PDB file of C-alpha atoms and ligand atoms in Angstrom:
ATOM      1  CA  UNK A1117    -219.086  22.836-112.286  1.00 67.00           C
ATOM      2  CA  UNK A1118    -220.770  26.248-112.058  1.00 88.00           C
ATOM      3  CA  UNK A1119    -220.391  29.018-109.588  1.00 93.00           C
ATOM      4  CA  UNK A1120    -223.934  30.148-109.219  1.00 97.00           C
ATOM      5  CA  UNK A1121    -225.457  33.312-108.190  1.00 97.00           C
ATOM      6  CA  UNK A1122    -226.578  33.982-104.627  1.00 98.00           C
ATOM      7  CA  UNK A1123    -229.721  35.988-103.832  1.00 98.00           C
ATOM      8  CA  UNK A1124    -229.400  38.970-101.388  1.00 96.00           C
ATOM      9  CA  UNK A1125    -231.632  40.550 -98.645  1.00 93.00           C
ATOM     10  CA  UNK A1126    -234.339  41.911 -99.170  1.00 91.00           C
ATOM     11  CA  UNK A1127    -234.931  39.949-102.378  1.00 96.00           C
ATOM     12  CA  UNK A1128    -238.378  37.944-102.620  1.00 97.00           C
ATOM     13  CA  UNK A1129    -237.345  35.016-103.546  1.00 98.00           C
ATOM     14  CA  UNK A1130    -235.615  34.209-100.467  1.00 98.00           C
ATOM     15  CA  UNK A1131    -238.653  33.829 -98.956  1.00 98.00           C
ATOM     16  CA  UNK A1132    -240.434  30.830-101.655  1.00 98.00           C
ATOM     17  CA  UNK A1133    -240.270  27.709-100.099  1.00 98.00           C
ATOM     18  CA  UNK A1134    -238.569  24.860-101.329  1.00 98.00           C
ATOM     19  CA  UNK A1135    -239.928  21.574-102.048  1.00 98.00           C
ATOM     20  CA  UNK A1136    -239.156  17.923-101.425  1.00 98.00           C
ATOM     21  CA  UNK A1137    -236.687  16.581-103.498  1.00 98.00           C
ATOM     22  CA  UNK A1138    -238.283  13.046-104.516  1.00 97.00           C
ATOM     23  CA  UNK A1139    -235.660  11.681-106.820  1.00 97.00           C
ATOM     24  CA  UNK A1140    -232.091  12.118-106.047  1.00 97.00           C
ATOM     25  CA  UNK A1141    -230.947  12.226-109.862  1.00 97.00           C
ATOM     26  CA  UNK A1142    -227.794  13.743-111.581  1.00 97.00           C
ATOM     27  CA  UNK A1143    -229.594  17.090-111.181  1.00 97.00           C
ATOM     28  CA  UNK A1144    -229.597  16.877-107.562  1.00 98.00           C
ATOM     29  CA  UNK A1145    -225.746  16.219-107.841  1.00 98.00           C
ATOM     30  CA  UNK A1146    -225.097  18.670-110.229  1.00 98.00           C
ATOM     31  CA  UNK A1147    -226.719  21.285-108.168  1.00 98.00           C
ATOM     32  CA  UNK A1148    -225.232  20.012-104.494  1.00 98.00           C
ATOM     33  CA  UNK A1149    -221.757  20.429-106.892  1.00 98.00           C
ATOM     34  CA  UNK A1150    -222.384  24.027-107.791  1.00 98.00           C
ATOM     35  CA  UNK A1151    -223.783  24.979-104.386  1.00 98.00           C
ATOM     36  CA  UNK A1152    -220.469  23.210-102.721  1.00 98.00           C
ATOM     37  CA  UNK A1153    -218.378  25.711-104.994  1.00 97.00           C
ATOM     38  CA  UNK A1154    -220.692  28.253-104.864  1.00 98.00           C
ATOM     39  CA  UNK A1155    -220.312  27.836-100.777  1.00 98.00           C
ATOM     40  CA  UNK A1156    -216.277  27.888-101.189  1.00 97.00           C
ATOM     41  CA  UNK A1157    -215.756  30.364-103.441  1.00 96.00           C
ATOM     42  CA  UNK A1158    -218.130  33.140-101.298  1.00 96.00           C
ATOM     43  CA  UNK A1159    -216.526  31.852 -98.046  1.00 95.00           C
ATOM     44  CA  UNK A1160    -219.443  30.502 -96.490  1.00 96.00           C
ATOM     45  CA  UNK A1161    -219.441  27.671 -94.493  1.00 97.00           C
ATOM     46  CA  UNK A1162    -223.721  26.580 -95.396  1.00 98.00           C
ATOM     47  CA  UNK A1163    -225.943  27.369 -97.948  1.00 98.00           C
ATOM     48  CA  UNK A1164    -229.530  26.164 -98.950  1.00 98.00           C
ATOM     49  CA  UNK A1165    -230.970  26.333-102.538  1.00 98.00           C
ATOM     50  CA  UNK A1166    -233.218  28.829-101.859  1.00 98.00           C
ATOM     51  CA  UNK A1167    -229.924  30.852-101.370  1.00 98.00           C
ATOM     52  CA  UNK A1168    -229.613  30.608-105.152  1.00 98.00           C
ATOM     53  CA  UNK A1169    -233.472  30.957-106.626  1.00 98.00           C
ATOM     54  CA  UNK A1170    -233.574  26.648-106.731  1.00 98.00           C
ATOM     55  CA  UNK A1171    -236.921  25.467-104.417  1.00 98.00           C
ATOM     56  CA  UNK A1172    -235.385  22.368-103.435  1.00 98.00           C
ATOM     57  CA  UNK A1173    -234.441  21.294-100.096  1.00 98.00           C
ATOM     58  CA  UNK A1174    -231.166  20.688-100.666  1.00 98.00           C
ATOM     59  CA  UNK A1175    -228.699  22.496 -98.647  1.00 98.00           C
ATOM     60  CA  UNK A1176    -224.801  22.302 -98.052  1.00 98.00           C
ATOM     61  CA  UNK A1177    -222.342  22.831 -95.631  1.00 98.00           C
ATOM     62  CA  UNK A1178    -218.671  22.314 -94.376  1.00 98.00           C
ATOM     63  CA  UNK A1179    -217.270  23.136 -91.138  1.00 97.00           C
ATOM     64  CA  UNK A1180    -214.142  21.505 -91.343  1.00 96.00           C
ATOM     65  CA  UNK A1181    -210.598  23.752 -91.206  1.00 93.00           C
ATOM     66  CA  UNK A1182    -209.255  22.332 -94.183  1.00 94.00           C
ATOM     67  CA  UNK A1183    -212.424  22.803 -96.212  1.00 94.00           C
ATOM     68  CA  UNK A1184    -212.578  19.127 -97.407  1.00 96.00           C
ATOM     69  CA  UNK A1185    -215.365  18.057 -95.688  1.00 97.00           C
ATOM     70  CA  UNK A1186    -218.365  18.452 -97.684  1.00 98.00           C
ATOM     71  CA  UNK A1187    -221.612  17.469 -96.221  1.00 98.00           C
ATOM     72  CA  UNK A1188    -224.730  17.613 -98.603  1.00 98.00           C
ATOM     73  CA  UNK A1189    -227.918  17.423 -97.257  1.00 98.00           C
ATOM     74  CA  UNK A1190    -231.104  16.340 -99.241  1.00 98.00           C
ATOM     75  CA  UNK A1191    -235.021  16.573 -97.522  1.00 98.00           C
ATOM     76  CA  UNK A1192    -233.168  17.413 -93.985  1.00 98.00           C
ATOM     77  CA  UNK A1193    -235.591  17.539 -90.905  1.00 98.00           C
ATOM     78  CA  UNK A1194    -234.749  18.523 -87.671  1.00 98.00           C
ATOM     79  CA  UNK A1195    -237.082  15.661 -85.458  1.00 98.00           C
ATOM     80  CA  UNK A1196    -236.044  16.506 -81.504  1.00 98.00           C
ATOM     81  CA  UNK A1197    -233.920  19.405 -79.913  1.00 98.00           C
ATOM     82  CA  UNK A1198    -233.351  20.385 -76.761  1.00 98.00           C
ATOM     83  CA  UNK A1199    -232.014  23.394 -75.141  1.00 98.00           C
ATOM     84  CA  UNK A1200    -230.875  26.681 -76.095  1.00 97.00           C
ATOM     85  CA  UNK A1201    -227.959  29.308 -76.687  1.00 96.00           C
ATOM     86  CA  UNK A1202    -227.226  32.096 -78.450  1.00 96.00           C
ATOM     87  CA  UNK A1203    -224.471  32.431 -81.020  1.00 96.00           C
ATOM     88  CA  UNK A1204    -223.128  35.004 -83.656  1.00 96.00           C
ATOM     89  CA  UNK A1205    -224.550  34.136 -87.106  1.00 97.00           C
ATOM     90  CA  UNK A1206    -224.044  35.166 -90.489  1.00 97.00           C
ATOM     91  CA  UNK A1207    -225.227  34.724 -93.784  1.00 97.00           C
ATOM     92  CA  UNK A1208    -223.958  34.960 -97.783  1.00 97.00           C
ATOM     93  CA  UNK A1209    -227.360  36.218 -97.969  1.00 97.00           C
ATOM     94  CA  UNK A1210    -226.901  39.206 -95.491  1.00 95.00           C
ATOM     95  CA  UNK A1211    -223.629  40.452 -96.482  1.00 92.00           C
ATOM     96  CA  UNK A1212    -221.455  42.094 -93.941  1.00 89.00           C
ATOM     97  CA  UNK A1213    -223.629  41.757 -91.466  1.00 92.00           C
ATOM     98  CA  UNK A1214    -223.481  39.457 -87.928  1.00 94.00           C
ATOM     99  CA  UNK A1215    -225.897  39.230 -85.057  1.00 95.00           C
ATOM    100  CA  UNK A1216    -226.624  37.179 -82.244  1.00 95.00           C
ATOM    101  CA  UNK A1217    -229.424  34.422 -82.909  1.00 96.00           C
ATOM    102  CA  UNK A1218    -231.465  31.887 -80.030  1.00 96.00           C
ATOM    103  CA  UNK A1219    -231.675  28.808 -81.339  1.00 97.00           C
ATOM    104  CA  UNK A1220    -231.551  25.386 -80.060  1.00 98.00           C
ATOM    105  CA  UNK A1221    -228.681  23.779 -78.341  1.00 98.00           C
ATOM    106  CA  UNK A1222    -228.578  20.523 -79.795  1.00 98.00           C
ATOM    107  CA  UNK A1223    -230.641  18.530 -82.306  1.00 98.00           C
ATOM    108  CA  UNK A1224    -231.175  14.751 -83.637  1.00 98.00           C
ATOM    109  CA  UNK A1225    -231.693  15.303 -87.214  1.00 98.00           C
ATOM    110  CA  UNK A1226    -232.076  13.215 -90.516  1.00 98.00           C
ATOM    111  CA  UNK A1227    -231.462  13.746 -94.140  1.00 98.00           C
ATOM    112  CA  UNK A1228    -231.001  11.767 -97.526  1.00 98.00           C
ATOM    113  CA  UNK A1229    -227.144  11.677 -98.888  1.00 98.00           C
ATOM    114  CA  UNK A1230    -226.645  11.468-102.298  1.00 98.00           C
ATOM    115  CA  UNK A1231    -226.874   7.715-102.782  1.00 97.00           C
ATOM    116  CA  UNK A1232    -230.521   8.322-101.177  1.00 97.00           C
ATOM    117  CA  UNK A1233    -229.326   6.581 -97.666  1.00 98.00           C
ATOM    118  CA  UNK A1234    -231.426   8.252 -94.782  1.00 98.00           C
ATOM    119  CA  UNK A1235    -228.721   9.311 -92.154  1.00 98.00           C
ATOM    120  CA  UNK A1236    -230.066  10.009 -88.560  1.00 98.00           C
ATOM    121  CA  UNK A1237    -227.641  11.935 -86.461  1.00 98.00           C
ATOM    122  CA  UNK A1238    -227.470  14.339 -83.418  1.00 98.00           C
ATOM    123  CA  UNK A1239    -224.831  17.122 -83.009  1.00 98.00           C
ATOM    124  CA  UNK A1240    -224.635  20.564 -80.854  1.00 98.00           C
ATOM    125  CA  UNK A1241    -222.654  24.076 -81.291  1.00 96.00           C
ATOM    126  CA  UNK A1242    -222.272  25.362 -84.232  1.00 96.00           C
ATOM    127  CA  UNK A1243    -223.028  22.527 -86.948  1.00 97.00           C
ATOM    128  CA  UNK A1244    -226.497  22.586 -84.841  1.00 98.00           C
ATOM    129  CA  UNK A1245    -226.662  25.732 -85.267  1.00 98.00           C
ATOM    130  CA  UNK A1246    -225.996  25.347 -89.222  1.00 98.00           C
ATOM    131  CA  UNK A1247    -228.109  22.547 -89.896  1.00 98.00           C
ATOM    132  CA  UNK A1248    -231.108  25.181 -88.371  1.00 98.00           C
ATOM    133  CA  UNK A1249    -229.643  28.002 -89.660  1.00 98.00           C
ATOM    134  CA  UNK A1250    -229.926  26.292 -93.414  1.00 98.00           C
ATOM    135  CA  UNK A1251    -233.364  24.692 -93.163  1.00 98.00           C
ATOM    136  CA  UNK A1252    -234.498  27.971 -91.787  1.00 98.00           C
ATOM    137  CA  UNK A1253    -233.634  29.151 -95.690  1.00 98.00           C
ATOM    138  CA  UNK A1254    -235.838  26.349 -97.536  1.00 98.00           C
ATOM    139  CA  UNK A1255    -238.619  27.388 -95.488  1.00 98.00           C
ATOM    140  CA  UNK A1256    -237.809  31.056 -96.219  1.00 98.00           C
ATOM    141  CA  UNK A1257    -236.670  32.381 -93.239  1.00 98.00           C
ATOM    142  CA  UNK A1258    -233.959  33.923 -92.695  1.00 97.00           C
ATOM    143  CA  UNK A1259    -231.404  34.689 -89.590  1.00 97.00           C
ATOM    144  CA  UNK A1260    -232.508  38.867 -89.017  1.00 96.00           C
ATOM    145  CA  UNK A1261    -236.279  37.473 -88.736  1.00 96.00           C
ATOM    146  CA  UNK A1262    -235.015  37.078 -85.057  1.00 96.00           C
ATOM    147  CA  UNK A1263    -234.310  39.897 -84.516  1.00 94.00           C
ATOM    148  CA  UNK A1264    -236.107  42.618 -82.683  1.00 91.00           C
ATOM    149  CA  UNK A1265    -237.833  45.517 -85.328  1.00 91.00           C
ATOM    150  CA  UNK A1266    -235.447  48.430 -84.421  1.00 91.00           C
ATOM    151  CA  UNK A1267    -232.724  46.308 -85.528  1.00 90.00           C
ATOM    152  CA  UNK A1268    -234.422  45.076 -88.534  1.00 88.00           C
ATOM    153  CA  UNK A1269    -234.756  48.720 -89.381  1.00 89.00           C
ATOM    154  CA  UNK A1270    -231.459  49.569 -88.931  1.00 89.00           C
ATOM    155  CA  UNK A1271    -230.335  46.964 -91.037  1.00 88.00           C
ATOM    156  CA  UNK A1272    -232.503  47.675 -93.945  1.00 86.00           C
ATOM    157  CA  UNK A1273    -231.267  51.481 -93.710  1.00 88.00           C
ATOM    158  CA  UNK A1274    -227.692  50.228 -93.799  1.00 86.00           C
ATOM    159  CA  UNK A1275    -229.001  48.260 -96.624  1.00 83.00           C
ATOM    160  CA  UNK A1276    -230.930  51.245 -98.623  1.00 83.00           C
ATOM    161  CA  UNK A1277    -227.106  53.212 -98.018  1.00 83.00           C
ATOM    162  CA  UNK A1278    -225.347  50.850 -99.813  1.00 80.00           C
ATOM    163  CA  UNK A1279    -227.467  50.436-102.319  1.00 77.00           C
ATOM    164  CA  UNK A1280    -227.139  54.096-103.024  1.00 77.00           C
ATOM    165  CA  UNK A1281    -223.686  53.914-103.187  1.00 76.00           C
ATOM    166  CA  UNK A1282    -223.727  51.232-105.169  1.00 73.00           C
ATOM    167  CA  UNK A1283    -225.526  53.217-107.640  1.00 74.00           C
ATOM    168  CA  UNK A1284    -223.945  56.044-107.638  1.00 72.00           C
ATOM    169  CA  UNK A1285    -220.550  54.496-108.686  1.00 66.00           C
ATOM    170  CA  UNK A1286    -222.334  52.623-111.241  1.00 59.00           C
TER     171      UNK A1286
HETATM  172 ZN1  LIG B2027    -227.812  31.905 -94.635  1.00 56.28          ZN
END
Protein backbone atom coordinates (compact mmCIF):
# COMPACT_ATOMS: atom_id res chain seq x y z
CA UNK A 1 0.00 0.00 0.00
CA UNK A 2 0.93 3.60 -0.84
CA UNK A 3 -0.05 6.83 0.76
CA UNK A 4 -0.52 9.01 -2.23
CA UNK A 5 -0.38 12.63 -2.75
CA UNK A 6 -3.47 14.83 -2.67
CA UNK A 7 -3.89 17.82 -5.00
CA UNK A 8 -4.77 21.24 -3.42
CA UNK A 9 -6.94 24.28 -4.44
CA UNK A 10 -6.38 26.09 -6.85
CA UNK A 11 -4.44 23.38 -8.70
CA UNK A 12 -5.67 22.54 -12.40
CA UNK A 13 -5.89 19.31 -12.28
CA UNK A 14 -8.67 19.18 -9.96
CA UNK A 15 -10.70 20.28 -12.46
CA UNK A 16 -9.87 17.19 -15.49
CA UNK A 17 -12.53 14.93 -15.53
CA UNK A 18 -12.33 11.46 -14.84
CA UNK A 19 -13.30 8.70 -16.98
CA UNK A 20 -15.25 5.46 -16.81
CA UNK A 21 -13.53 2.80 -15.34
CA UNK A 22 -14.38 -0.23 -17.83
CA UNK A 23 -12.44 -3.04 -16.28
CA UNK A 24 -12.32 -3.42 -12.62
CA UNK A 25 -8.68 -5.03 -12.59
CA UNK A 26 -5.96 -5.23 -9.80
CA UNK A 27 -5.23 -1.60 -10.71
CA UNK A 28 -8.54 -0.49 -9.75
CA UNK A 29 -7.90 -2.31 -6.34
CA UNK A 30 -4.63 -1.18 -5.91
CA UNK A 31 -5.66 2.35 -6.33
CA UNK A 32 -9.20 2.10 -4.17
CA UNK A 33 -6.28 0.59 -1.49
CA UNK A 34 -4.08 3.64 -1.61
CA UNK A 35 -6.97 6.11 -1.78
CA UNK A 36 -8.61 4.16 1.44
CA UNK A 37 -5.17 4.95 3.27
CA UNK A 38 -4.63 7.93 1.64
CA UNK A 39 -8.38 8.91 3.06
CA UNK A 40 -7.28 7.62 6.74
CA UNK A 41 -4.15 8.85 7.10
CA UNK A 42 -5.31 12.78 6.02
CA UNK A 43 -8.47 12.33 8.18
CA UNK A 44 -10.93 12.55 5.60
CA UNK A 45 -13.90 10.76 5.59
CA UNK A 46 -14.30 10.73 1.10
CA UNK A 47 -12.08 11.17 -1.54
CA UNK A 48 -12.32 10.80 -5.43
CA UNK A 49 -9.30 10.09 -7.75
CA UNK A 50 -9.26 13.21 -9.17
CA UNK A 51 -8.27 14.21 -5.53
CA UNK A 52 -4.95 12.54 -6.34
CA UNK A 53 -4.16 13.46 -10.31
CA UNK A 54 -5.89 9.64 -11.30
CA UNK A 55 -9.03 10.41 -14.03
CA UNK A 56 -10.94 7.56 -12.94
CA UNK A 57 -14.20 7.53 -11.34
CA UNK A 58 -13.37 5.82 -8.54
CA UNK A 59 -13.98 7.42 -5.30
CA UNK A 60 -13.91 6.31 -1.51
CA UNK A 61 -15.42 6.92 1.58
CA UNK A 62 -16.11 5.83 5.27
CA UNK A 63 -18.40 7.30 7.66
CA UNK A 64 -18.36 4.86 10.21
CA UNK A 65 -16.92 5.85 14.03
CA UNK A 66 -14.62 3.13 14.18
CA UNK A 67 -13.17 3.76 10.73
CA UNK A 68 -13.67 0.12 9.51
CA UNK A 69 -16.14 0.61 7.16
CA UNK A 70 -14.72 1.13 3.87
CA UNK A 71 -17.01 1.74 1.03
CA UNK A 72 -15.37 1.94 -2.54
CA UNK A 73 -17.20 3.19 -5.19
CA UNK A 74 -16.45 2.46 -8.96
CA UNK A 75 -18.57 4.44 -12.11
CA UNK A 76 -21.04 5.90 -9.22
CA UNK A 77 -24.16 7.83 -10.61
CA UNK A 78 -26.48 9.61 -8.72
CA UNK A 79 -30.06 8.56 -10.87
CA UNK A 80 -33.05 10.42 -8.62
CA UNK A 81 -32.88 12.93 -5.60
CA UNK A 82 -35.18 14.76 -4.00
CA UNK A 83 -35.13 17.61 -1.69
CA UNK A 84 -32.71 19.84 -0.22
CA UNK A 85 -30.57 21.10 2.88
CA UNK A 86 -27.71 22.72 3.63
CA UNK A 87 -24.79 21.28 5.57
CA UNK A 88 -21.13 22.22 6.62
CA UNK A 89 -18.67 20.64 4.14
CA UNK A 90 -15.13 20.19 3.88
CA UNK A 91 -12.59 18.97 1.77
CA UNK A 92 -8.70 17.37 1.89
CA UNK A 93 -8.61 19.42 -1.10
CA UNK A 94 -9.49 22.82 0.62
CA UNK A 95 -7.51 22.60 3.66
CA UNK A 96 -8.71 24.33 6.74
CA UNK A 97 -11.43 25.56 5.32
CA UNK A 98 -15.52 24.74 5.98
CA UNK A 99 -18.60 26.28 4.47
CA UNK A 100 -22.09 25.69 4.16
CA UNK A 101 -23.14 23.83 0.79
CA UNK A 102 -27.13 23.22 -0.83
CA UNK A 103 -27.28 20.08 -2.01
CA UNK A 104 -29.83 17.47 -2.22
CA UNK A 105 -31.54 15.82 0.63
CA UNK A 106 -31.59 12.38 -0.33
CA UNK A 107 -30.54 10.33 -3.37
CA UNK A 108 -31.03 6.66 -4.99
CA UNK A 109 -27.70 6.02 -6.37
CA UNK A 110 -25.70 3.10 -8.06
CA UNK A 111 -22.14 2.09 -8.39
CA UNK A 112 -19.87 -1.01 -9.30
CA UNK A 113 -18.02 -2.71 -6.07
CA UNK A 114 -14.98 -4.27 -6.60
CA UNK A 115 -16.16 -7.69 -7.70
CA UNK A 116 -17.98 -5.51 -10.55
CA UNK A 117 -21.62 -6.14 -8.80
CA UNK A 118 -23.86 -3.01 -9.64
CA UNK A 119 -25.29 -1.93 -6.15
CA UNK A 120 -28.43 0.37 -6.27
CA UNK A 121 -29.07 2.11 -3.03
CA UNK A 122 -30.75 5.28 -1.54
CA UNK A 123 -29.49 7.11 1.61
CA UNK A 124 -29.93 10.88 3.09
CA UNK A 125 -27.73 13.25 5.53
CA UNK A 126 -24.50 13.22 5.33
CA UNK A 127 -23.40 9.96 3.29
CA UNK A 128 -25.86 11.79 0.63
CA UNK A 129 -24.19 14.47 0.99
CA UNK A 130 -20.71 12.52 0.44
CA UNK A 131 -21.65 10.42 -2.30
CA UNK A 132 -22.44 14.19 -4.16
CA UNK A 133 -19.85 15.79 -2.58
CA UNK A 134 -17.27 13.02 -4.23
CA UNK A 135 -18.76 12.70 -7.71
CA UNK A 136 -18.82 16.43 -7.74
CA UNK A 137 -14.69 15.83 -7.78
CA UNK A 138 -14.61 13.33 -10.92
CA UNK A 139 -16.48 15.81 -12.76
CA UNK A 140 -14.16 18.56 -11.47
CA UNK A 141 -16.06 20.46 -9.30
CA UNK A 142 -15.42 21.22 -6.29
CA UNK A 143 -17.42 22.26 -2.88
CA UNK A 144 -16.38 26.49 -2.92
CA UNK A 145 -17.87 26.47 -6.66
CA UNK A 146 -21.09 27.06 -4.53
CA UNK A 147 -20.27 29.55 -3.15
CA UNK A 148 -21.08 33.14 -3.78
CA UNK A 149 -17.81 35.27 -5.56
CA UNK A 150 -16.99 37.48 -2.48
CA UNK A 151 -16.41 34.40 -0.66
CA UNK A 152 -14.55 32.73 -3.33
CA UNK A 153 -12.32 35.75 -3.15
CA UNK A 154 -11.79 35.69 0.24
CA UNK A 155 -10.81 32.30 0.18
CA UNK A 156 -8.30 32.53 -2.52
CA UNK A 157 -6.70 35.62 -0.53
CA UNK A 158 -6.52 33.42 2.55
CA UNK A 159 -5.06 31.05 0.14
CA UNK A 160 -2.36 33.55 -1.63
CA UNK A 161 -1.41 34.38 2.52
CA UNK A 162 -0.49 31.13 3.20
CA UNK A 163 1.20 30.49 0.43
CA UNK A 164 3.42 33.38 1.28
CA UNK A 165 4.09 32.15 4.44
CA UNK A 166 4.73 29.07 3.31
CA UNK A 167 7.45 30.48 1.33
CA UNK A 168 8.90 32.52 3.38
CA UNK A 169 9.78 29.77 5.97
CA UNK A 170 10.97 27.72 3.21
ZN1 LIG B 1 -13.46 16.93 -1.46
Amino acid sequence: MARLNVLHFPDDRLRKKALAVETINDEIRILAKDMLETMYDEGGIGLAATQVNVQKRVAVMDLSEGKDNPVVLVNPEITCTEGTREMQEGCLSVPDYFDTVERAEWIRYQYLDLDGDLIESETDGLQAVCIQHEIDHLDGKLFIDYLSPLKRQRLRKKLDKQEKLQSRIL
